[in-house]
Coordinates of C-alpha atoms in Angstrom, one line a residue:
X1 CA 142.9 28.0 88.6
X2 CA 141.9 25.5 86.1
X3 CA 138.2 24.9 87.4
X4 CA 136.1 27.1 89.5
X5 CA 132.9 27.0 90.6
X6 CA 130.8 29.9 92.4
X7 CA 127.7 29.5 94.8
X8 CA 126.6 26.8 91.7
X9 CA 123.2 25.1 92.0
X10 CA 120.9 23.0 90.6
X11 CA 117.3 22.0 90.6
X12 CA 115.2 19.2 88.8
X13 CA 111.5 20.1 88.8
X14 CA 111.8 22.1 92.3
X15 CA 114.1 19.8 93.7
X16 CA 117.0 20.7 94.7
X17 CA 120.3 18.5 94.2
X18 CA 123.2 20.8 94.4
X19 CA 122.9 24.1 96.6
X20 CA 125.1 26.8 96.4
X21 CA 128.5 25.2 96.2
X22 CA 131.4 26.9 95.6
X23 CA 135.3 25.4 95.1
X24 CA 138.5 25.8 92.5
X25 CA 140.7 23.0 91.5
X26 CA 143.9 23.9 90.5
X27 CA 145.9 23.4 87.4
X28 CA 147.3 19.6 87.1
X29 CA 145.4 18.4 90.2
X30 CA 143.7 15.3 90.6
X31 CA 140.5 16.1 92.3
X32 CA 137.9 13.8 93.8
X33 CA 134.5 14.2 94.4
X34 CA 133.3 11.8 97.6
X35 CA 130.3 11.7 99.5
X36 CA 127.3 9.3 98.8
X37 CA 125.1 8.1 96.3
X38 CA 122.7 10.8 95.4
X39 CA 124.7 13.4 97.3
X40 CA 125.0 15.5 93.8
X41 CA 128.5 14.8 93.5
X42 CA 127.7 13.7 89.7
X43 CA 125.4 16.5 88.6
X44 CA 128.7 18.9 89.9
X45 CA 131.1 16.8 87.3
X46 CA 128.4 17.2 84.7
X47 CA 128.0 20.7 85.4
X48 CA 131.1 21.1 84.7
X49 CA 131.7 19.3 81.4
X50 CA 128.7 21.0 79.8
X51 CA 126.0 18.1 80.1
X52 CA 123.8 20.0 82.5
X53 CA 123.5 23.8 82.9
X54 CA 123.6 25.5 86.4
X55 CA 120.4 27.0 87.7
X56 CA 122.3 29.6 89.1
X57 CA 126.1 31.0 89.7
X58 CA 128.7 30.2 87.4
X59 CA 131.1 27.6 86.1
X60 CA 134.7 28.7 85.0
X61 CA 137.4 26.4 83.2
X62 CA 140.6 28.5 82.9
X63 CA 139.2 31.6 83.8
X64 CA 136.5 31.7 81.1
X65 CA 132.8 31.4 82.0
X66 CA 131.4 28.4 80.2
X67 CA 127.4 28.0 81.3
X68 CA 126.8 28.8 77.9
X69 CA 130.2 27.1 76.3
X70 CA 128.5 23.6 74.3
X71 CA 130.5 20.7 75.6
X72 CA 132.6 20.1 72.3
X73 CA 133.7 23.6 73.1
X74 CA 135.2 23.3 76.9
X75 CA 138.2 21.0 75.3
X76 CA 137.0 18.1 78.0
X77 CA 137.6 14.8 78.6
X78 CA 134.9 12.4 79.7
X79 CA 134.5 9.0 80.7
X80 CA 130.8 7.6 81.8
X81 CA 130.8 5.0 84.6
X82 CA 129.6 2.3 82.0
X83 CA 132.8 3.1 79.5
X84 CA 130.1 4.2 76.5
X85 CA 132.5 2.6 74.2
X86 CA 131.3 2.4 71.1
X87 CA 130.6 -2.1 70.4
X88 CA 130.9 -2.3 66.8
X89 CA 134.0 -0.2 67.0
X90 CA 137.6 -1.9 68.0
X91 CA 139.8 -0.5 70.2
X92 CA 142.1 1.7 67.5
X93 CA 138.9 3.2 66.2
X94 CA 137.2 3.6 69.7
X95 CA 140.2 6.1 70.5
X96 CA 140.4 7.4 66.7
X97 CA 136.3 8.7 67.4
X98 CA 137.3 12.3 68.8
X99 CA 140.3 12.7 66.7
X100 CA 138.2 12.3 63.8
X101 CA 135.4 14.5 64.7
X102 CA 138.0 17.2 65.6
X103 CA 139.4 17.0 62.0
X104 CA 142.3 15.5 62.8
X105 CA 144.6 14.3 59.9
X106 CA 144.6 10.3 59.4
X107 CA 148.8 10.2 60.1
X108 CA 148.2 12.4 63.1
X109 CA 145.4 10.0 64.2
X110 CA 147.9 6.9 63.6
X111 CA 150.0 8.6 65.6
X112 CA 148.3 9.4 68.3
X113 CA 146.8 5.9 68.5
X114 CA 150.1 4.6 68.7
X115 CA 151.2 7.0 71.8
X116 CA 148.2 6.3 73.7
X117 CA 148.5 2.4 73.4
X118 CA 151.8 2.1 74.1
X119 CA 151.3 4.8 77.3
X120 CA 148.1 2.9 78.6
X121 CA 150.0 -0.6 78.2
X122 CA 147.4 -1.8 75.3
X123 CA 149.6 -2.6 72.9
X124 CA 148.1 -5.9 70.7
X125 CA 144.6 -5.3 71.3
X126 CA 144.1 -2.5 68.9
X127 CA 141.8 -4.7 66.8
X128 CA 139.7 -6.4 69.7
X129 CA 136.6 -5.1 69.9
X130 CA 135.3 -4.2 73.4
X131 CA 133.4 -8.1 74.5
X132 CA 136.7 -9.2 74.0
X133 CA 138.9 -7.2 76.3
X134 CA 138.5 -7.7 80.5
X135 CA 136.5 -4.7 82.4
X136 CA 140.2 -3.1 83.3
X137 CA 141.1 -3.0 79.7
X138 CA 138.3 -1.2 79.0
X139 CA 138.2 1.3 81.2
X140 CA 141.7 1.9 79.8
X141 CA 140.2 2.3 76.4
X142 CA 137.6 4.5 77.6
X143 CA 140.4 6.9 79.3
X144 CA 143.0 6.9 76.5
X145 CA 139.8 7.9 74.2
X146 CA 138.7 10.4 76.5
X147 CA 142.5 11.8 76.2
X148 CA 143.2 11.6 72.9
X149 CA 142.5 14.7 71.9
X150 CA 144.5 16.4 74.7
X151 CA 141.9 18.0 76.5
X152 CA 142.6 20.6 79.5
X153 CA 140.7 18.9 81.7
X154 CA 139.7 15.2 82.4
X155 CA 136.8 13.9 83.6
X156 CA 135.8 10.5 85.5
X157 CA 132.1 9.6 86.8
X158 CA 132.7 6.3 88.9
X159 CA 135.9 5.3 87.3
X160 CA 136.3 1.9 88.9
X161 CA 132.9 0.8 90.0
X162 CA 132.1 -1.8 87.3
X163 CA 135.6 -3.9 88.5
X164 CA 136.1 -6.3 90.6
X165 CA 138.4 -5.5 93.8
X166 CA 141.7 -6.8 92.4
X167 CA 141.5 -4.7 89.0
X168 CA 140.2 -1.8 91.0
X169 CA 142.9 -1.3 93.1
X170 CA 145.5 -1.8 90.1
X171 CA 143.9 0.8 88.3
X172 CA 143.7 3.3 91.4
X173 CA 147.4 3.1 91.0
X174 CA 148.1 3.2 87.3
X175 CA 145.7 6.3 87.3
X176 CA 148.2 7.9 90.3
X177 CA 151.4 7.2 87.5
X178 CA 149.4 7.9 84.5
X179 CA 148.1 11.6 86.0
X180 CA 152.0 12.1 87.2
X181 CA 153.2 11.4 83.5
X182 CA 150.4 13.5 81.7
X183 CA 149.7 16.5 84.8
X184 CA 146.0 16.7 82.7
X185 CA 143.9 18.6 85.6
X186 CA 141.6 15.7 86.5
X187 CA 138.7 15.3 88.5
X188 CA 137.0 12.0 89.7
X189 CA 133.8 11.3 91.0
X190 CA 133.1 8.1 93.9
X191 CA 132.0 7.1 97.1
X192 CA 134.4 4.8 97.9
X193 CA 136.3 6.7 100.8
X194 CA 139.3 4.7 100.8
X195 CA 139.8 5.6 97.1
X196 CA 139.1 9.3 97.2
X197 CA 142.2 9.1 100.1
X198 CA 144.7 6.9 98.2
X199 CA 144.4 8.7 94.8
X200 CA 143.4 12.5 95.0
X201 CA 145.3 15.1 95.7
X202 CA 142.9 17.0 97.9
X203 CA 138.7 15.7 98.1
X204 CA 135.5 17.3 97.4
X205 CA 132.9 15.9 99.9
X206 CA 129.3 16.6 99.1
X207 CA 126.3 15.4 100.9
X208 CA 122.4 16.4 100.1
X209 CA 123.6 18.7 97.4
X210 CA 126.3 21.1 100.1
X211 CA 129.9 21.4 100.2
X212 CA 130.7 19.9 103.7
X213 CA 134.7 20.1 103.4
X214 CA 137.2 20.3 101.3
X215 CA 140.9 19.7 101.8
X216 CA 144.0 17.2 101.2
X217 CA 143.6 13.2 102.6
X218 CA 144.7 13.8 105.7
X219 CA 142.9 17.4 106.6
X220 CA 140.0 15.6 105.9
X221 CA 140.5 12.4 107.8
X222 CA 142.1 13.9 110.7
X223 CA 140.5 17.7 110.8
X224 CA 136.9 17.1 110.3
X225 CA 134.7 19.6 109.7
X226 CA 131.6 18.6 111.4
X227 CA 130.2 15.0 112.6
X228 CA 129.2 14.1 108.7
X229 CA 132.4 14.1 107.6
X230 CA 134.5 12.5 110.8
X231 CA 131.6 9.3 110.1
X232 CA 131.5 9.1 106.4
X233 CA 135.6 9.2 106.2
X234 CA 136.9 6.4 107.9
X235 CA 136.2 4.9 111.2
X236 CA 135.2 7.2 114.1
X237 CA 134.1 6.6 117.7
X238 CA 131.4 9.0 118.9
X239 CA 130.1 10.2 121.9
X240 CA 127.5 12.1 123.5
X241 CA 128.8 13.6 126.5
X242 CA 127.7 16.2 128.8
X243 CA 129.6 18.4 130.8
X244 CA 129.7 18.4 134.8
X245 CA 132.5 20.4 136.6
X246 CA 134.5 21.7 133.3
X247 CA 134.5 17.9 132.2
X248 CA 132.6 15.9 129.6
X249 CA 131.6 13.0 131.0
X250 CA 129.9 9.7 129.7
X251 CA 130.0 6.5 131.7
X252 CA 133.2 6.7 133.2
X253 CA 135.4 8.6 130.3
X254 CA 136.1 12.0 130.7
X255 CA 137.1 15.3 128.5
X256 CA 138.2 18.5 129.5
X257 CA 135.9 20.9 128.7
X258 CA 137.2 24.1 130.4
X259 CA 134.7 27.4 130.3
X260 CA 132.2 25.4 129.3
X261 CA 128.9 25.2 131.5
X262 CA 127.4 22.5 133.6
X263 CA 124.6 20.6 131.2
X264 CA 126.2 21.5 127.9
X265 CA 125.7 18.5 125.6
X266 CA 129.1 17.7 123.5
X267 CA 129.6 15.5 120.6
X268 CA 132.9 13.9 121.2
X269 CA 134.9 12.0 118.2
X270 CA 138.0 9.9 118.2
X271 CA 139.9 8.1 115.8
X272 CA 140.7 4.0 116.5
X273 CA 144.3 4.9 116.3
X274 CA 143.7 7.3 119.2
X275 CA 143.1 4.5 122.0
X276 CA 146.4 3.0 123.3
X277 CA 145.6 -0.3 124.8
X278 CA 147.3 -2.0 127.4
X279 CA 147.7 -5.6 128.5
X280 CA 149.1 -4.1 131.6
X281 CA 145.9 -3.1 133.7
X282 CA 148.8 -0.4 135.6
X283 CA 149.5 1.2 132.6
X284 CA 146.4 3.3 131.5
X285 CA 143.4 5.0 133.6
X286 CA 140.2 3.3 132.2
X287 CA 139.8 -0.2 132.3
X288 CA 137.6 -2.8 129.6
X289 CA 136.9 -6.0 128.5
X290 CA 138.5 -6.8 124.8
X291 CA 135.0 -8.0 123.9
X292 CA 135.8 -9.1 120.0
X293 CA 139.2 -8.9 117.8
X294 CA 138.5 -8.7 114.0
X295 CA 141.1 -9.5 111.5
X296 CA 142.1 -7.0 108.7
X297 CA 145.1 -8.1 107.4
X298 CA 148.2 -6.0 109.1
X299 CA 145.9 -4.1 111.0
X300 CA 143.5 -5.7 114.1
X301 CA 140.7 -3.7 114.6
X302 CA 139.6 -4.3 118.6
X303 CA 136.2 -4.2 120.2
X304 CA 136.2 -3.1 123.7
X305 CA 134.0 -3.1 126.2
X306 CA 133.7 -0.7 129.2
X307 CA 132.1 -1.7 132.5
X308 CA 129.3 0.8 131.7
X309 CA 128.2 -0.9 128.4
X310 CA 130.2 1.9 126.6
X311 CA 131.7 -0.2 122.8
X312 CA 134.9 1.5 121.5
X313 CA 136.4 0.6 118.5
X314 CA 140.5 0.6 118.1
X315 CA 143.0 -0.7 115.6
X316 CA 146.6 -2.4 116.5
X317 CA 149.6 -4.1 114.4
X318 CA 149.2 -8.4 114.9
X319 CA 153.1 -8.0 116.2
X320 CA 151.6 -5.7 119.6
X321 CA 148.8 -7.7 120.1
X322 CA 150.7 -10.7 119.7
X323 CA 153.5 -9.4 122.1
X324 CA 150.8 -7.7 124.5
X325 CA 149.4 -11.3 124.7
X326 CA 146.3 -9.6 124.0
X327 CA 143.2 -12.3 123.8
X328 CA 139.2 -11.6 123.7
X329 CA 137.2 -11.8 127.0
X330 CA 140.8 -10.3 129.1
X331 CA 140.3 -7.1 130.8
X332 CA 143.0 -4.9 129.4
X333 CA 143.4 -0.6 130.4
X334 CA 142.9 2.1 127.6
X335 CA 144.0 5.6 127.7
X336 CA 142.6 7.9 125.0
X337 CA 145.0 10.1 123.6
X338 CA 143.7 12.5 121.2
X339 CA 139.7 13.5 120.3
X340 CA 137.7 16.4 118.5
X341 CA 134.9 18.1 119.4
X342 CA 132.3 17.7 116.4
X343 CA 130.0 20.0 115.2
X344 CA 126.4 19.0 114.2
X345 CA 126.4 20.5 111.1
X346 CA 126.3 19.3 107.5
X347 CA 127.8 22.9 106.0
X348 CA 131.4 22.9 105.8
X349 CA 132.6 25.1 109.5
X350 CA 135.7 26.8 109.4
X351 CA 138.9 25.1 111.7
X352 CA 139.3 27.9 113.6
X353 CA 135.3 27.0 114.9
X354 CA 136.9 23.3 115.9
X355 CA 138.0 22.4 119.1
X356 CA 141.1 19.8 119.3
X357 CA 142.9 18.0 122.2
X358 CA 145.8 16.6 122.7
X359 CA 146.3 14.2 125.9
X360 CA 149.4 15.0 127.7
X361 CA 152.1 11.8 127.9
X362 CA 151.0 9.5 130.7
X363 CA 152.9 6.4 131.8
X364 CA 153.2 3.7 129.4
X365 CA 152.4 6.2 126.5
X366 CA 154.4 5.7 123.2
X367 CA 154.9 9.5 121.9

């Protein structure tokens, strides 16, 4: 493993911001850290480049336990949400600074420069100072300084924040093609969900200082550990049902439930690509009223309305709902084809503690 922490915390002045968690990122992975803002997600990256010291358990890089390894020691790569580039400083010298502290000779510094400009497409503004490039260019300046000296590991606190949506998304995908090219073990911090999903490899989510899962993009989105994570990644409808004759019932919806008793209260959760929706009020069980359509671009994402006040939220291509002859205010039938049962919890559970079903094909059901 390249990175591994064990039953790490951390307090400030009694309080508590990360508690006893415990995960190993491999060698060349790109890593994210998700959950939101104050959820200690950056006091673990810091942890682990050196810039705050554990209150207890241990931080490994490589094997090696480094709590009491300075951070010029750990061979790491950092780059601070707000670039820290260095104003009076152009761009060549800007990605020179750790070379030179490191001892580097001046024609392997030149060298290097030229590499890294040429890799991170900067080529010509080696002699603008940092006011004169646009916020993507800097980051860019702030990574290829962060790399220069070829550390093991790589480090990035909010890489994207201060950029606009456009530049954001561009870089999300020249980091993807950058981290292929170099394979530098890498590990981001953010809270943007859809970010953590299109980059990483697998995702970190902390919340209140605890590990609640970790796992690849799609374990996470579509095997959540507990009702925390199904909410905070993606869109999920929940429901509070309660069982009654082995099934879970609220307004007219029902889930098998089998061995489980009368009155047992159960947290059901559903993805928006889980509820088929019909035109056809013959094809599905339940019945609604398409209350409100909301455009997202490819996707539709559909507000509907059961005849018990019940709001469910599902997502359709324009080309179905165009051929459906789908429009708001029509009463249209729904079949729910898939659902979890959530646990409460904020800790991470194990799957095996999970419940999942999957609806048998009914008529009309695309497989």
């Amino acid at each position: 493993m390249s990175i591994e922490l064990r039953d790490v915390s951390k307090s400030f002045g009694g309080v508590s911001a990360v508690d006893r968690v415990s995960f190993a990122i491999r060698e060349g992975e790109l890593m994210a850290l998700l959950g939101p803002s104050g959820g200690g997600k950056t006091t673990v990256l810091r942890m682990i480049a050196g810039l705050e010291m554990p209150s207890s358990g241990d931080v490994l890089i490589r094997g090696q336990r480094v709590n009491d390894i300075s951070v010029q020691q750990r061979n790491i790569g950092f780059v601070f949400q707000n670039y820290a580039l260095f104003k009076n400083m152009n761009v060549s010298k800007n990605i020179a600074f750790g070379l030179k502290i490191k001892n580097w000779k001046r024609q392997d510094i030149q060298q290097r420069i030229a590499e890294l400009l040429q890799l991170f497409g900067l080529e010509g503004l080696e002699k603008r100072y940092p006011h004169q490039l646009s916020g993507g260019q800097r980051q860019r300046v702030a990574i290829a300084r962060a790399l220069a000296p070829k550390p093991s590991v790589l480090l990035l606190d909010e890489p994207f924040g201060a950029v606009d949506a456009k530049i954001r998304q561009e870089l999300r995908e020249w980091l993807v093609t950058l981290h292929h090219e170099l394979n530098v073990t890498t590990v981001f911090v953010t809270h943007d969900q859809e970010e953590a999903l299109e980059v990483s490899d697998r995702i970190v989510i902390i919340s209140g200082g605890r590990l609640a899962q970790i796992g690849t993009p799609r374990e996470v989105y579509d095997q959540p550990a507990n009702e925390f994570v199904a909410r905070f990644i993606g869109v999920m409808n929940v429901l509070e049902t309660e069982v009654r004759g082995g099934q879970a019932r609220v307004g007219e919806l029902e889930f098998p439930a089998p061995d489980q008793p009368d009155g047992q209260k159960m947290r059901i959760g559903f993805r928006p690509y889980a509820v088929q929706v019909s035109s056809d009020l013959t094809a599905f069980r339940y019945h609604a009223v398409l209350r409100r359509t909301f455009f997202l671009g490819v996707l539709l994402r559909l507000e509907l309305e059961l005849p018990s006040g019940l709001l469910l939220r599902t997502r359709m291509t324009k080309e179905e709902y165009s051929v459906q002859g789908l429009e708001d205010g029509k009463e249209v039938s729904f079949n729910i084809k898939q659902f979890r049962v959530l646990a409460r919890e904020s800790s991470a559970l194990l799957p095996e503690n999970e419940v999942q079903y999957q609806a048998p094909p009914v008529m009309g059901e695309h497989i």
